[in-house]
PDB file of C-alpha atoms in Angstrom:
ATOM      1  CA  VAL N   1     -83.937-185.898 -44.920  1.00 35.00           C
ATOM      2  CA  TRP N   2     -86.004-183.405 -46.330  1.00 38.00           C
ATOM      3  CA  SER N   3     -88.248-181.007 -44.013  1.00 38.00           C
ATOM      4  CA  ILE N   4     -90.630-178.647 -45.529  1.00 39.00           C
ATOM      5  CA  PRO N   5     -92.232-176.018 -42.302  1.00 43.00           C
ATOM      6  CA  ASP N   6     -95.837-175.515 -42.112  1.00 45.00           C
ATOM      7  CA  PRO N   7     -97.113-173.534 -45.209  1.00 45.00           C
ATOM      8  CA  SER N   8     -99.131-171.599 -43.217  1.00 48.00           C
ATOM      9  CA  THR N   9     -96.352-169.747 -41.456  1.00 46.00           C
ATOM     10  CA  ASN N  10     -94.572-168.793 -44.753  1.00 43.00           C
ATOM     11  CA  LEU N  11     -96.827-166.730 -46.334  1.00 45.00           C
ATOM     12  CA  CYS N  12     -95.261-163.470 -47.682  1.00 44.00           C
ATOM     13  CA  ALA N  13     -96.193-159.920 -46.898  1.00 46.00           C
ATOM     14  CA  CYS N  14     -96.951-158.199 -50.166  1.00 46.00           C
ATOM     15  CA  ALA N  15     -98.561-155.326 -50.927  1.00 47.00           C
ATOM     16  CA  GLY N  16     -97.333-152.843 -47.706  1.00 48.00           C
ATOM     17  CA  GLY N  17     -97.630-155.847 -44.983  1.00 48.00           C
ATOM     18  CA  VAL N  18    -101.001-157.670 -46.274  1.00 48.00           C
ATOM     19  CA  GLU N  19    -100.817-161.349 -46.308  1.00 49.00           C
ATOM     20  CA  CYS N  20    -101.335-162.943 -50.230  1.00 44.00           C
ATOM     21  CA  ALA N  21    -101.672-166.402 -51.254  1.00 46.00           C
ATOM     22  CA  HIS N  22     -97.922-166.539 -52.073  1.00 41.00           C
ATOM     23  CA  ILE N  23     -96.353-168.677 -50.131  1.00 40.00           C
ATOM     24  CA  ARG N  24     -93.025-169.320 -49.521  1.00 36.00           C
ATOM     25  CA  VAL N  25     -91.310-172.681 -49.138  1.00 36.00           C
ATOM     26  CA  ILE N  26     -88.010-173.194 -47.377  1.00 38.00           C
ATOM     27  CA  ALA N  27     -86.537-176.476 -47.872  1.00 38.00           C
ATOM     28  CA  THR N  28     -83.834-178.250 -44.811  1.00 38.00           C
ATOM     29  CA  LEU N  29     -81.555-180.300 -45.398  1.00 36.00           C
ATOM     30  CA  ARG N  30     -80.770-182.712 -42.428  1.00 44.00           C
ATOM     31  CA  LEU N  31     -77.323-184.433 -42.966  1.00 41.00           C
ATOM     32  CA  PRO N  32     -75.976-186.451 -40.241  1.00 50.00           C
ATOM     33  CA  VAL N  33     -73.646-184.732 -38.230  1.00 49.00           C
ATOM     34  CA  MET N  34     -70.254-186.534 -37.776  1.00 50.00           C
ATOM     35  CA  MET N  35     -68.365-184.744 -35.132  1.00 50.00           C
ATOM     36  CA  PRO N  36     -64.761-183.555 -36.154  1.00 57.00           C
ATOM     37  CA  ASP N  37     -62.965-186.160 -34.104  1.00 70.00           C
ATOM     38  CA  SER N  38     -64.721-188.874 -35.980  1.00 74.00           C
ATOM     39  CA  ARG N  39     -64.023-187.488 -39.191  1.00 71.00           C
ATOM     40  CA  HIS N  40     -60.641-187.384 -38.682  1.00 75.00           C
ATOM     41  CA  GLU N  41     -60.566-190.438 -37.025  1.00 81.00           C
ATOM     42  CA  PHE N  42     -62.540-192.300 -39.840  1.00 78.00           C
ATOM     43  CA  GLY N  43     -59.910-190.370 -42.206  1.00 77.00           C
ATOM     44  CA  ARG N  44     -57.284-192.115 -40.511  1.00 86.00           C
ATOM     45  CA  ASP N  45     -58.937-195.284 -40.543  1.00 84.00           C
ATOM     46  CA  SER N  46     -59.029-195.057 -44.114  1.00 85.00           C
ATOM     47  CA  GLU N  47     -55.386-193.921 -45.112  1.00 90.00           C
ATOM     48  CA  THR N  48     -54.108-196.995 -42.536  1.00 91.00           C
ATOM     49  CA  SER N  49     -56.189-199.067 -44.685  1.00 90.00           C
ATOM     50  CA  ALA N  50     -54.964-197.940 -48.084  1.00 93.00           C
ATOM     51  CA  GLU N  51     -51.300-198.037 -46.926  1.00 95.00           C
ATOM     52  CA  GLN N  52     -51.847-201.507 -46.053  1.00 95.00           C
ATOM     53  CA  PHE N  53     -53.424-202.450 -49.262  1.00 94.00           C
ATOM     54  CA  LEU N  54     -50.548-201.077 -50.900  1.00 97.00           C
ATOM     55  CA  ARG N  55     -48.144-202.607 -48.660  1.00 97.00           C
ATOM     56  CA  ARG N  56     -49.891-205.958 -49.344  1.00 96.00           C
ATOM     57  CA  LYS N  57     -49.393-205.111 -52.989  1.00 96.00           C
ATOM     58  CA  GLY N  58     -45.697-205.038 -52.440  1.00 97.00           C
ATOM     59  CA  TYR N  59     -45.360-200.729 -52.143  1.00 98.00           C
ATOM     60  CA  ALA N  60     -42.416-199.313 -49.923  1.00 98.00           C
ATOM     61  CA  ILE N  61     -44.432-197.020 -48.122  1.00 98.00           C
ATOM     62  CA  LEU N  62     -41.902-193.917 -47.877  1.00 97.00           C
ATOM     63  CA  GLU N  63     -44.274-190.951 -46.531  1.00 96.00           C
ATOM     64  CA  ARG N  64     -47.519-190.638 -45.070  1.00 96.00           C
ATOM     65  CA  ASN N  65     -49.317-187.627 -44.386  1.00 95.00           C
ATOM     66  CA  LEU N  66     -46.160-184.967 -45.280  1.00 95.00           C
ATOM     67  CA  ARG N  67     -47.557-181.300 -44.636  1.00 94.00           C
ATOM     68  CA  THR N  68     -46.186-178.531 -46.780  1.00 92.00           C
ATOM     69  CA  LYS N  69     -47.325-174.552 -46.851  1.00 93.00           C
ATOM     70  CA  ILE N  70     -49.588-175.429 -49.941  1.00 93.00           C
ATOM     71  CA  GLY N  71     -51.128-178.725 -48.415  1.00 95.00           C
ATOM     72  CA  GLU N  72     -50.586-182.738 -47.589  1.00 96.00           C
ATOM     73  CA  LEU N  73     -49.419-185.722 -49.794  1.00 97.00           C
ATOM     74  CA  ASP N  74     -51.905-188.411 -48.008  1.00 96.00           C
ATOM     75  CA  LEU N  75     -48.654-191.366 -49.379  1.00 98.00           C
ATOM     76  CA  VAL N  76     -45.986-190.793 -51.138  1.00 98.00           C
ATOM     77  CA  ALA N  77     -44.476-195.332 -52.067  1.00 98.00           C
ATOM     78  CA  ASP N  78     -42.164-196.839 -53.843  1.00 98.00           C
ATOM     79  CA  ASP N  79     -43.706-199.055 -56.505  1.00 97.00           C
ATOM     80  CA  HIS N  80     -40.681-201.316 -57.815  1.00 96.00           C
ATOM     81  CA  GLY N  81     -38.383-197.990 -58.432  1.00 95.00           C
ATOM     82  CA  VAL N  82     -41.922-195.727 -59.569  1.00 97.00           C
ATOM     83  CA  LEU N  83     -42.863-193.400 -57.239  1.00 97.00           C
ATOM     84  CA  VAL N  84     -45.889-192.902 -56.486  1.00 98.00           C
ATOM     85  CA  PHE N  85     -48.202-190.053 -54.651  1.00 98.00           C
ATOM     86  CA  VAL N  86     -51.162-191.218 -53.620  1.00 97.00           C
ATOM     87  CA  GLU N  87     -54.406-189.329 -53.109  1.00 96.00           C
ATOM     88  CA  VAL N  88     -56.443-191.442 -50.243  1.00 94.00           C
ATOM     89  CA  LYS N  89     -60.564-190.358 -50.157  1.00 90.00           C
ATOM     90  CA  ALA N  90     -62.657-191.816 -47.618  1.00 85.00           C
ATOM     91  CA  ARG N  91     -66.233-192.083 -48.517  1.00 81.00           C
ATOM     92  CA  THR N  92     -68.821-193.868 -46.196  1.00 74.00           C
ATOM     93  CA  THR N  93     -71.245-194.503 -49.022  1.00 68.00           C
ATOM     94  CA  GLY N  94     -70.845-194.413 -52.690  1.00 63.00           C
ATOM     95  CA  ALA N  95     -73.475-191.634 -53.623  1.00 63.00           C
ATOM     96  CA  PHE N  96     -70.749-189.077 -54.440  1.00 62.00           C
ATOM     97  CA  GLY N  97     -69.143-191.371 -57.578  1.00 64.00           C
ATOM     98  CA  GLY N  98     -65.654-193.035 -57.461  1.00 57.00           C
ATOM     99  CA  ALA N  99     -62.207-192.305 -56.926  1.00 51.00           C
ATOM    100  CA  LEU N 100     -61.889-190.671 -59.871  1.00 60.00           C
ATOM    101  CA  LEU N 101     -64.788-188.180 -59.581  1.00 72.00           C
ATOM    102  CA  ALA N 102     -63.152-187.370 -56.113  1.00 73.00           C
ATOM    103  CA  VAL N 103     -60.051-185.910 -57.306  1.00 88.00           C
ATOM    104  CA  ASP N 104     -61.130-182.947 -59.511  1.00 89.00           C
ATOM    105  CA  ARG N 105     -58.700-181.086 -61.822  1.00 90.00           C
ATOM    106  CA  ARG N 106     -58.369-178.015 -59.318  1.00 92.00           C
ATOM    107  CA  LYS N 107     -57.159-180.923 -56.343  1.00 93.00           C
ATOM    108  CA  GLN N 108     -54.728-182.909 -59.681  1.00 94.00           C
ATOM    109  CA  ALA N 109     -52.960-179.294 -60.035  1.00 94.00           C
ATOM    110  CA  LYS N 110     -52.469-178.939 -56.280  1.00 96.00           C
ATOM    111  CA  LEU N 111     -51.220-182.843 -56.089  1.00 96.00           C
ATOM    112  CA  ILE N 112     -48.958-181.909 -59.051  1.00 96.00           C
ATOM    113  CA  ARG N 113     -47.448-179.000 -57.259  1.00 96.00           C
ATOM    114  CA  LEU N 114     -46.822-180.972 -54.523  1.00 97.00           C
ATOM    115  CA  ALA N 115     -45.054-183.556 -55.903  1.00 96.00           C
ATOM    116  CA  GLY N 116     -43.058-181.234 -57.848  1.00 95.00           C
ATOM    117  CA  GLN N 117     -42.008-179.744 -54.627  1.00 95.00           C
ATOM    118  CA  TYR N 118     -41.364-183.308 -53.033  1.00 96.00           C
ATOM    119  CA  LEU N 119     -39.190-183.852 -55.849  1.00 96.00           C
ATOM    120  CA  ALA N 120     -37.304-180.827 -55.925  1.00 94.00           C
ATOM    121  CA  ARG N 121     -36.598-180.982 -52.301  1.00 94.00           C
ATOM    122  CA  ARG N 122     -35.371-184.431 -52.404  1.00 95.00           C
ATOM    123  CA  HIS N 123     -33.493-183.472 -55.517  1.00 95.00           C
ATOM    124  CA  LEU N 124     -35.186-186.306 -57.226  1.00 92.00           C
ATOM    125  CA  SER N 125     -35.476-185.017 -60.426  1.00 85.00           C
ATOM    126  CA  ASP N 126     -34.853-188.068 -62.843  1.00 88.00           C
ATOM    127  CA  ARG N 127     -37.272-190.453 -60.794  1.00 91.00           C
ATOM    128  CA  VAL N 128     -40.158-191.993 -62.654  1.00 94.00           C
ATOM    129  CA  CYS N 129     -43.257-190.808 -60.981  1.00 96.00           C
ATOM    130  CA  ARG N 130     -47.129-191.592 -61.145  1.00 97.00           C
ATOM    131  CA  PHE N 131     -50.304-190.435 -59.413  1.00 97.00           C
ATOM    132  CA  ASP N 132     -52.481-192.878 -57.924  1.00 96.00           C
ATOM    133  CA  VAL N 133     -56.143-192.181 -56.160  1.00 94.00           C
ATOM    134  CA  ILE N 134     -57.596-194.771 -53.408  1.00 93.00           C
ATOM    135  CA  LEU N 135     -60.981-194.609 -52.829  1.00 89.00           C
ATOM    136  CA  VAL N 136     -61.568-196.275 -49.503  1.00 87.00           C
ATOM    137  CA  GLN N 137     -65.626-196.693 -48.826  1.00 84.00           C
ATOM    138  CA  GLY N 138     -67.497-198.527 -45.906  1.00 78.00           C
ATOM    139  CA  ASP N 139     -66.981-198.125 -42.031  1.00 67.00           C
ATOM    140  CA  ALA N 140     -64.259-199.491 -39.827  1.00 58.00           C
ATOM    141  CA  GLU N 141     -67.221-201.454 -37.605  1.00 64.00           C
ATOM    142  CA  SER N 142     -67.600-203.490 -40.901  1.00 66.00           C
ATOM    143  CA  SER N 143     -65.057-203.319 -43.470  1.00 73.00           C
ATOM    144  CA  PHE N 144     -63.833-200.893 -46.403  1.00 75.00           C
ATOM    145  CA  GLN N 145     -63.754-201.592 -49.827  1.00 86.00           C
ATOM    146  CA  ILE N 146     -60.855-200.047 -51.367  1.00 89.00           C
ATOM    147  CA  GLU N 147     -60.838-198.753 -55.185  1.00 88.00           C
ATOM    148  CA  HIS N 148     -56.970-198.564 -56.507  1.00 93.00           C
ATOM    149  CA  ILE N 149     -56.484-196.455 -59.686  1.00 92.00           C
ATOM    150  CA  GLU N 150     -53.004-196.516 -61.027  1.00 95.00           C
ATOM    151  CA  HIS N 151     -52.043-193.813 -63.406  1.00 95.00           C
ATOM    152  CA  ALA N 152     -55.335-191.708 -62.040  1.00 92.00           C
ATOM    153  CA  PHE N 153     -54.425-188.706 -64.109  1.00 92.00           C
ATOM    154  CA  ASP N 154     -51.184-187.165 -66.312  1.00 91.00           C
ATOM    155  CA  VAL N 155     -48.858-184.243 -65.537  1.00 89.00           C
ATOM    156  CA  PRO N 156     -50.028-181.972 -68.011  1.00 82.00           C
ATOM    157  CA  ASP N 157     -47.252-180.846 -70.223  1.00 73.00           C
ATOM    158  CA  GLN N 158     -47.527-176.940 -69.292  1.00 59.00           C
ATOM    159  CA  ALA N 159     -46.889-177.858 -65.358  1.00 59.00           C
ATOM    160  CA  GLY N 160     -43.240-177.686 -66.712  1.00 60.00           C
ATOM    161  CA  TRP N 161     -42.042-180.919 -65.695  1.00 59.00           C
TER     162      TRP N 161
END
């Protein structure tokens, strides 16, 4: 909701403090505020829904919320021998685009670094891997819609894989 204050209270003071006809318009965007706990809970519920979705598709979940110094892998799964790094994005509405828009190049680079670290620490240099993105949209009171993009992005040649 945009609110614009009363223009008469926003006259500028040009020329040494004498009021003129210039009007400063200050707009405030009021967004619904989600408390940190409810946002965290919404994210956790979304990741749980994504995990259940993948399990129903036959994936074996190997890791969830794996944290390192450089970031977090939401889900690591096995899809019939393919190691899958899954980024889960939660949205209450579709206003910000779909799953592919939710993971920009910078986020992709970070996920690639995290996956490389995961593989190196587990001595898994010979595993076939891929990156998936799951967008969970909606809220827990009604139902979540899940958009799953397999092979959401590739590892660039310069990444050293």
